[in-house]
Amino acid sequence: MILGIGADLCNIERIEATLARHGDRFRQRVFTDLEQARAEARPMAVAATYAKRWAAKEACSKALGTGLRMGIAWKDMAVSNLDTGQPVMALTGWAAQRLAQMTPQGHCAVVHVTLTDDHPWAQAFVVIEARPIPAS
């Protein structure tokens, strides 16, 4: 069953300007070390990579039903990639607590994320699914 859906659209140029103005302070506040390493390893698409992850965090907070309030921190939602390139999202801290609260007993939650960009836009969708835990 679907527990939550979130979407966000982010302007890459806005993120690029924020990076130029606030630099490391912005990076450290919003993005995990792994997310920063991924973005900085893409010299032709640094801002787009950050913008997609920003959009994913916004979309995830919407799927959690809270938005960015109620104690959720930017770094509580982290985007990484499988070896295939597929993006995945891991939740920690308050985001993980919220996910546990909204997951029905006897189910496990799965967070699906998809990212795209087409300059000047980056977009993310997050779907949170509850799957029944098989009886053992």
Short mmCIF file of N, CA and C in Angstrom, two decimals, residues 6-125:
data_model
loop_
_atom_site.label_atom_id
_atom_site.label_comp_id
_atom_site.label_asym_id
_atom_site.label_seq_id
_atom_site.Cartn_x
_atom_site.Cartn_y
_atom_site.Cartn_z
N GLY A 6 5.44 12.28 -2.66
CA GLY A 6 5.92 13.66 -2.66
C GLY A 6 6.62 13.97 -3.96
N ALA A 7 6.53 15.23 -4.37
CA ALA A 7 7.20 15.69 -5.58
C ALA A 7 7.78 17.07 -5.32
N ASP A 8 8.87 17.38 -6.01
CA ASP A 8 9.42 18.73 -5.90
C ASP A 8 10.15 19.08 -7.18
N LEU A 9 10.08 20.35 -7.52
CA LEU A 9 10.76 20.92 -8.67
C LEU A 9 11.69 21.99 -8.14
N CYS A 10 12.95 21.96 -8.54
CA CYS A 10 13.96 22.87 -8.03
C CYS A 10 14.69 23.54 -9.19
N ASN A 11 14.93 24.83 -9.05
CA ASN A 11 15.67 25.56 -10.07
C ASN A 11 17.17 25.39 -9.84
N ILE A 12 17.85 24.81 -10.81
CA ILE A 12 19.28 24.55 -10.70
C ILE A 12 20.06 25.85 -10.52
N GLU A 13 19.67 26.89 -11.22
CA GLU A 13 20.38 28.16 -11.11
C GLU A 13 20.27 28.76 -9.72
N ARG A 14 19.15 28.53 -9.05
CA ARG A 14 18.98 28.99 -7.67
C ARG A 14 19.95 28.27 -6.74
N ILE A 15 20.09 26.97 -6.93
CA ILE A 15 21.04 26.19 -6.12
C ILE A 15 22.47 26.64 -6.44
N GLU A 16 22.77 26.88 -7.70
CA GLU A 16 24.09 27.35 -8.10
C GLU A 16 24.43 28.68 -7.42
N ALA A 17 23.45 29.60 -7.37
CA ALA A 17 23.66 30.89 -6.72
C ALA A 17 23.85 30.72 -5.22
N THR A 18 23.10 29.82 -4.62
CA THR A 18 23.22 29.55 -3.18
C THR A 18 24.59 28.96 -2.87
N LEU A 19 25.06 28.05 -3.71
CA LEU A 19 26.40 27.49 -3.54
C LEU A 19 27.47 28.57 -3.64
N ALA A 20 27.30 29.48 -4.59
CA ALA A 20 28.28 30.56 -4.76
C ALA A 20 28.27 31.51 -3.56
N ARG A 21 27.09 31.75 -3.01
CA ARG A 21 26.97 32.70 -1.90
C ARG A 21 27.33 32.09 -0.56
N HIS A 22 26.91 30.85 -0.31
CA HIS A 22 27.08 30.26 1.03
C HIS A 22 28.04 29.08 1.07
N GLY A 23 28.39 28.53 -0.08
CA GLY A 23 29.41 27.49 -0.19
C GLY A 23 29.29 26.35 0.81
N ASP A 24 30.38 26.14 1.55
CA ASP A 24 30.45 25.00 2.47
C ASP A 24 29.39 25.04 3.56
N ARG A 25 29.02 26.23 4.00
CA ARG A 25 27.99 26.32 5.04
C ARG A 25 26.68 25.69 4.56
N PHE A 26 26.30 25.98 3.32
CA PHE A 26 25.10 25.39 2.73
C PHE A 26 25.27 23.89 2.54
N ARG A 27 26.40 23.49 1.95
CA ARG A 27 26.65 22.06 1.71
C ARG A 27 26.58 21.26 3.01
N GLN A 28 27.25 21.75 4.05
CA GLN A 28 27.32 21.04 5.32
C GLN A 28 25.97 20.97 6.02
N ARG A 29 25.16 21.99 5.86
CA ARG A 29 23.85 22.03 6.53
C ARG A 29 22.85 21.07 5.89
N VAL A 30 22.93 20.92 4.56
CA VAL A 30 21.88 20.21 3.83
C VAL A 30 22.28 18.82 3.38
N PHE A 31 23.53 18.62 2.99
CA PHE A 31 23.92 17.39 2.31
C PHE A 31 24.91 16.56 3.13
N THR A 32 24.75 15.24 3.06
CA THR A 32 25.67 14.33 3.73
C THR A 32 27.02 14.35 3.00
N ASP A 33 28.03 13.80 3.64
CA ASP A 33 29.36 13.72 3.02
C ASP A 33 29.30 12.94 1.71
N LEU A 34 28.53 11.86 1.68
CA LEU A 34 28.40 11.04 0.47
C LEU A 34 27.72 11.83 -0.65
N GLU A 35 26.68 12.59 -0.32
CA GLU A 35 26.01 13.41 -1.33
C GLU A 35 26.94 14.48 -1.87
N GLN A 36 27.73 15.08 -1.00
CA GLN A 36 28.68 16.09 -1.43
C GLN A 36 29.75 15.48 -2.34
N ALA A 37 30.25 14.33 -1.99
CA ALA A 37 31.27 13.67 -2.80
C ALA A 37 30.72 13.36 -4.19
N ARG A 38 29.49 12.89 -4.25
CA ARG A 38 28.85 12.57 -5.54
C ARG A 38 28.75 13.82 -6.41
N ALA A 39 28.28 14.92 -5.81
CA ALA A 39 28.10 16.16 -6.57
C ALA A 39 29.44 16.73 -7.03
N GLU A 40 30.41 16.76 -6.13
CA GLU A 40 31.69 17.37 -6.45
C GLU A 40 32.49 16.54 -7.46
N ALA A 41 32.15 15.27 -7.61
CA ALA A 41 32.82 14.40 -8.58
C ALA A 41 32.27 14.60 -9.99
N ARG A 42 31.25 15.45 -10.12
CA ARG A 42 30.64 15.70 -11.44
C ARG A 42 30.87 17.17 -11.82
N PRO A 43 32.07 17.53 -12.24
CA PRO A 43 32.41 18.94 -12.44
C PRO A 43 31.52 19.69 -13.42
N MET A 44 30.93 19.02 -14.37
CA MET A 44 30.05 19.69 -15.33
C MET A 44 28.61 19.76 -14.84
N ALA A 45 28.31 19.13 -13.70
CA ALA A 45 26.93 19.07 -13.23
C ALA A 45 26.82 19.17 -11.72
N VAL A 46 27.72 19.92 -11.09
CA VAL A 46 27.71 20.03 -9.63
C VAL A 46 26.38 20.58 -9.13
N ALA A 47 25.97 21.73 -9.64
CA ALA A 47 24.73 22.36 -9.18
C ALA A 47 23.51 21.49 -9.48
N ALA A 48 23.49 20.86 -10.65
CA ALA A 48 22.35 19.99 -11.01
C ALA A 48 22.27 18.79 -10.07
N THR A 49 23.42 18.24 -9.70
CA THR A 49 23.43 17.10 -8.78
C THR A 49 22.91 17.51 -7.40
N TYR A 50 23.38 18.65 -6.91
CA TYR A 50 22.85 19.16 -5.64
C TYR A 50 21.36 19.48 -5.75
N ALA A 51 20.93 20.07 -6.84
CA ALA A 51 19.53 20.44 -7.01
C ALA A 51 18.63 19.21 -7.00
N LYS A 52 19.05 18.13 -7.65
CA LYS A 52 18.25 16.90 -7.64
C LYS A 52 18.12 16.34 -6.23
N ARG A 53 19.19 16.40 -5.47
CA ARG A 53 19.14 15.89 -4.10
C ARG A 53 18.31 16.81 -3.20
N TRP A 54 18.40 18.10 -3.41
CA TRP A 54 17.53 19.05 -2.70
C TRP A 54 16.07 18.71 -2.97
N ALA A 55 15.74 18.54 -4.24
CA ALA A 55 14.36 18.21 -4.62
C ALA A 55 13.92 16.88 -4.00
N ALA A 56 14.82 15.91 -3.94
CA ALA A 56 14.48 14.61 -3.34
C ALA A 56 14.18 14.75 -1.85
N LYS A 57 14.95 15.57 -1.16
CA LYS A 57 14.71 15.79 0.27
C LYS A 57 13.37 16.49 0.49
N GLU A 58 13.08 17.48 -0.33
CA GLU A 58 11.78 18.17 -0.24
C GLU A 58 10.64 17.19 -0.52
N ALA A 59 10.79 16.40 -1.58
CA ALA A 59 9.76 15.43 -1.94
C ALA A 59 9.57 14.38 -0.85
N CYS A 60 10.66 13.94 -0.26
CA CYS A 60 10.58 12.95 0.82
C CYS A 60 9.85 13.51 2.03
N SER A 61 10.17 14.75 2.38
CA SER A 61 9.50 15.36 3.54
C SER A 61 7.99 15.48 3.29
N LYS A 62 7.61 15.72 2.05
CA LYS A 62 6.18 15.78 1.70
C LYS A 62 5.56 14.39 1.79
N ALA A 63 6.28 13.38 1.29
CA ALA A 63 5.77 12.01 1.36
C ALA A 63 5.62 11.54 2.81
N LEU A 64 6.47 12.06 3.69
CA LEU A 64 6.37 11.73 5.11
C LEU A 64 5.19 12.46 5.77
N GLY A 65 4.61 13.42 5.04
CA GLY A 65 3.44 14.12 5.55
C GLY A 65 3.77 15.27 6.48
N THR A 66 5.02 15.71 6.49
CA THR A 66 5.40 16.75 7.43
C THR A 66 5.91 18.01 6.75
N GLY A 67 6.45 17.89 5.56
CA GLY A 67 7.24 18.98 5.02
C GLY A 67 8.47 19.11 5.89
N LEU A 68 9.21 20.17 5.73
CA LEU A 68 10.43 20.35 6.52
C LEU A 68 10.11 21.09 7.81
N ARG A 69 9.43 20.40 8.70
CA ARG A 69 9.10 20.94 10.02
C ARG A 69 9.04 19.78 10.99
N MET A 70 8.60 20.02 12.17
CA MET A 70 8.44 18.96 13.18
C MET A 70 9.76 18.25 13.51
N GLY A 71 10.89 18.93 13.39
CA GLY A 71 12.16 18.34 13.80
C GLY A 71 12.92 17.61 12.73
N ILE A 72 12.38 17.48 11.54
CA ILE A 72 13.09 16.79 10.48
C ILE A 72 14.30 17.62 10.05
N ALA A 73 15.42 16.97 9.83
CA ALA A 73 16.64 17.65 9.41
C ALA A 73 16.96 17.24 7.98
N TRP A 74 17.59 18.15 7.26
CA TRP A 74 17.94 17.88 5.87
C TRP A 74 18.74 16.59 5.74
N LYS A 75 19.69 16.39 6.64
CA LYS A 75 20.57 15.23 6.54
C LYS A 75 19.90 13.94 7.02
N ASP A 76 18.68 14.04 7.56
CA ASP A 76 17.93 12.83 7.93
C ASP A 76 17.44 12.08 6.69
N MET A 77 17.54 12.73 5.54
CA MET A 77 17.13 12.13 4.27
C MET A 77 18.33 12.21 3.34
N ALA A 78 18.88 11.05 2.96
CA ALA A 78 20.11 11.03 2.17
C ALA A 78 19.93 10.22 0.90
N VAL A 79 20.34 10.80 -0.21
CA VAL A 79 20.26 10.12 -1.51
C VAL A 79 21.63 9.56 -1.86
N SER A 80 21.64 8.31 -2.24
CA SER A 80 22.85 7.70 -2.78
C SER A 80 22.44 6.95 -4.04
N ASN A 81 23.38 6.25 -4.65
CA ASN A 81 23.08 5.52 -5.87
C ASN A 81 23.59 4.10 -5.78
N LEU A 82 22.82 3.18 -6.30
CA LEU A 82 23.27 1.80 -6.43
C LEU A 82 24.34 1.75 -7.52
N ASP A 83 25.03 0.63 -7.64
CA ASP A 83 26.04 0.48 -8.69
C ASP A 83 25.44 0.67 -10.08
N THR A 84 24.16 0.40 -10.23
CA THR A 84 23.47 0.56 -11.51
C THR A 84 23.16 2.03 -11.82
N GLY A 85 23.35 2.90 -10.83
CA GLY A 85 23.02 4.31 -10.99
C GLY A 85 21.68 4.68 -10.40
N GLN A 86 20.86 3.69 -10.09
CA GLN A 86 19.54 3.96 -9.53
C GLN A 86 19.66 4.70 -8.20
N PRO A 87 18.92 5.81 -8.05
CA PRO A 87 18.97 6.52 -6.78
C PRO A 87 18.17 5.78 -5.70
N VAL A 88 18.67 5.85 -4.48
CA VAL A 88 17.99 5.28 -3.32
C VAL A 88 18.05 6.32 -2.20
N MET A 89 17.08 6.26 -1.32
CA MET A 89 17.04 7.21 -0.22
C MET A 89 17.05 6.46 1.10
N ALA A 90 17.92 6.88 1.99
CA ALA A 90 18.00 6.33 3.34
C ALA A 90 17.53 7.39 4.32
N LEU A 91 16.75 6.96 5.30
CA LEU A 91 16.23 7.87 6.31
C LEU A 91 16.85 7.54 7.66
N THR A 92 17.25 8.57 8.39
CA THR A 92 17.79 8.43 9.73
C THR A 92 17.11 9.46 10.62
N GLY A 93 17.47 9.44 11.89
CA GLY A 93 16.97 10.46 12.81
C GLY A 93 15.45 10.56 12.84
N TRP A 94 14.99 11.80 12.88
CA TRP A 94 13.55 12.03 12.99
C TRP A 94 12.79 11.52 11.78
N ALA A 95 13.38 11.60 10.59
CA ALA A 95 12.71 11.10 9.39
C ALA A 95 12.45 9.60 9.51
N ALA A 96 13.41 8.86 10.04
CA ALA A 96 13.23 7.42 10.23
C ALA A 96 12.17 7.14 11.29
N GLN A 97 12.13 7.97 12.34
CA GLN A 97 11.10 7.81 13.37
C GLN A 97 9.71 8.05 12.78
N ARG A 98 9.58 9.10 11.98
CA ARG A 98 8.29 9.41 11.34
C ARG A 98 7.87 8.27 10.42
N LEU A 99 8.82 7.72 9.66
CA LEU A 99 8.53 6.60 8.77
C LEU A 99 8.03 5.40 9.57
N ALA A 100 8.66 5.12 10.69
CA ALA A 100 8.24 4.00 11.55
C ALA A 100 6.82 4.24 12.09
N GLN A 101 6.52 5.48 12.46
CA GLN A 101 5.19 5.81 12.98
C GLN A 101 4.10 5.59 11.94
N MET A 102 4.39 5.87 10.69
CA MET A 102 3.37 5.78 9.66
C MET A 102 3.28 4.40 9.01
N THR A 103 4.20 3.51 9.36
CA THR A 103 4.20 2.16 8.78
C THR A 103 3.32 1.24 9.61
N PRO A 104 2.29 0.64 8.99
CA PRO A 104 1.40 -0.25 9.74
C PRO A 104 2.14 -1.47 10.29
N GLN A 105 1.66 -1.95 11.42
CA GLN A 105 2.23 -3.15 12.03
C GLN A 105 2.14 -4.30 11.03
N GLY A 106 3.19 -5.10 10.99
CA GLY A 106 3.23 -6.24 10.08
C GLY A 106 3.69 -5.87 8.67
N HIS A 107 4.15 -4.63 8.51
CA HIS A 107 4.63 -4.15 7.21
C HIS A 107 6.04 -3.58 7.35
N CYS A 108 6.76 -3.52 6.25
CA CYS A 108 8.02 -2.80 6.21
C CYS A 108 7.88 -1.70 5.16
N ALA A 109 8.53 -0.59 5.41
CA ALA A 109 8.43 0.55 4.50
C ALA A 109 9.56 0.51 3.48
N VAL A 110 9.23 0.88 2.25
CA VAL A 110 10.20 1.00 1.18
C VAL A 110 10.05 2.40 0.60
N VAL A 111 11.17 3.12 0.51
CA VAL A 111 11.15 4.47 -0.04
C VAL A 111 11.69 4.42 -1.46
N HIS A 112 10.85 4.77 -2.43
CA HIS A 112 11.25 4.82 -3.83
C HIS A 112 11.53 6.27 -4.19
N VAL A 113 12.60 6.51 -4.95
CA VAL A 113 12.93 7.87 -5.36
C VAL A 113 13.37 7.85 -6.83
N THR A 114 12.95 8.87 -7.55
CA THR A 114 13.44 9.05 -8.91
C THR A 114 13.81 10.51 -9.09
N LEU A 115 14.89 10.74 -9.84
CA LEU A 115 15.43 12.08 -10.04
C LEU A 115 15.59 12.34 -11.53
N THR A 116 15.43 13.60 -11.91
CA THR A 116 15.71 13.99 -13.29
C THR A 116 16.09 15.47 -13.31
N ASP A 117 16.79 15.86 -14.36
CA ASP A 117 17.04 17.28 -14.54
C ASP A 117 17.10 17.61 -16.02
N ASP A 118 16.66 18.80 -16.34
CA ASP A 118 16.74 19.37 -17.67
C ASP A 118 16.90 20.86 -17.44
N HIS A 119 18.13 21.34 -17.56
CA HIS A 119 18.46 22.72 -17.18
C HIS A 119 17.39 23.69 -17.69
N PRO A 120 16.87 24.54 -16.81
CA PRO A 120 17.31 24.88 -15.46
C PRO A 120 16.54 24.16 -14.35
N TRP A 121 15.91 23.03 -14.64
CA TRP A 121 15.07 22.39 -13.64
C TRP A 121 15.60 21.04 -13.20
N ALA A 122 15.43 20.75 -11.92
CA ALA A 122 15.69 19.43 -11.35
C ALA A 122 14.40 19.00 -10.68
N GLN A 123 14.08 17.73 -10.78
CA GLN A 123 12.81 17.25 -10.25
C GLN A 123 13.02 15.91 -9.55
N ALA A 124 12.23 15.69 -8.51
CA ALA A 124 12.28 14.42 -7.79
C ALA A 124 10.86 13.99 -7.40
N PHE A 125 10.66 12.70 -7.41
CA PHE A 125 9.43 12.10 -6.91
C PHE A 125 9.82 11.05 -5.87
#
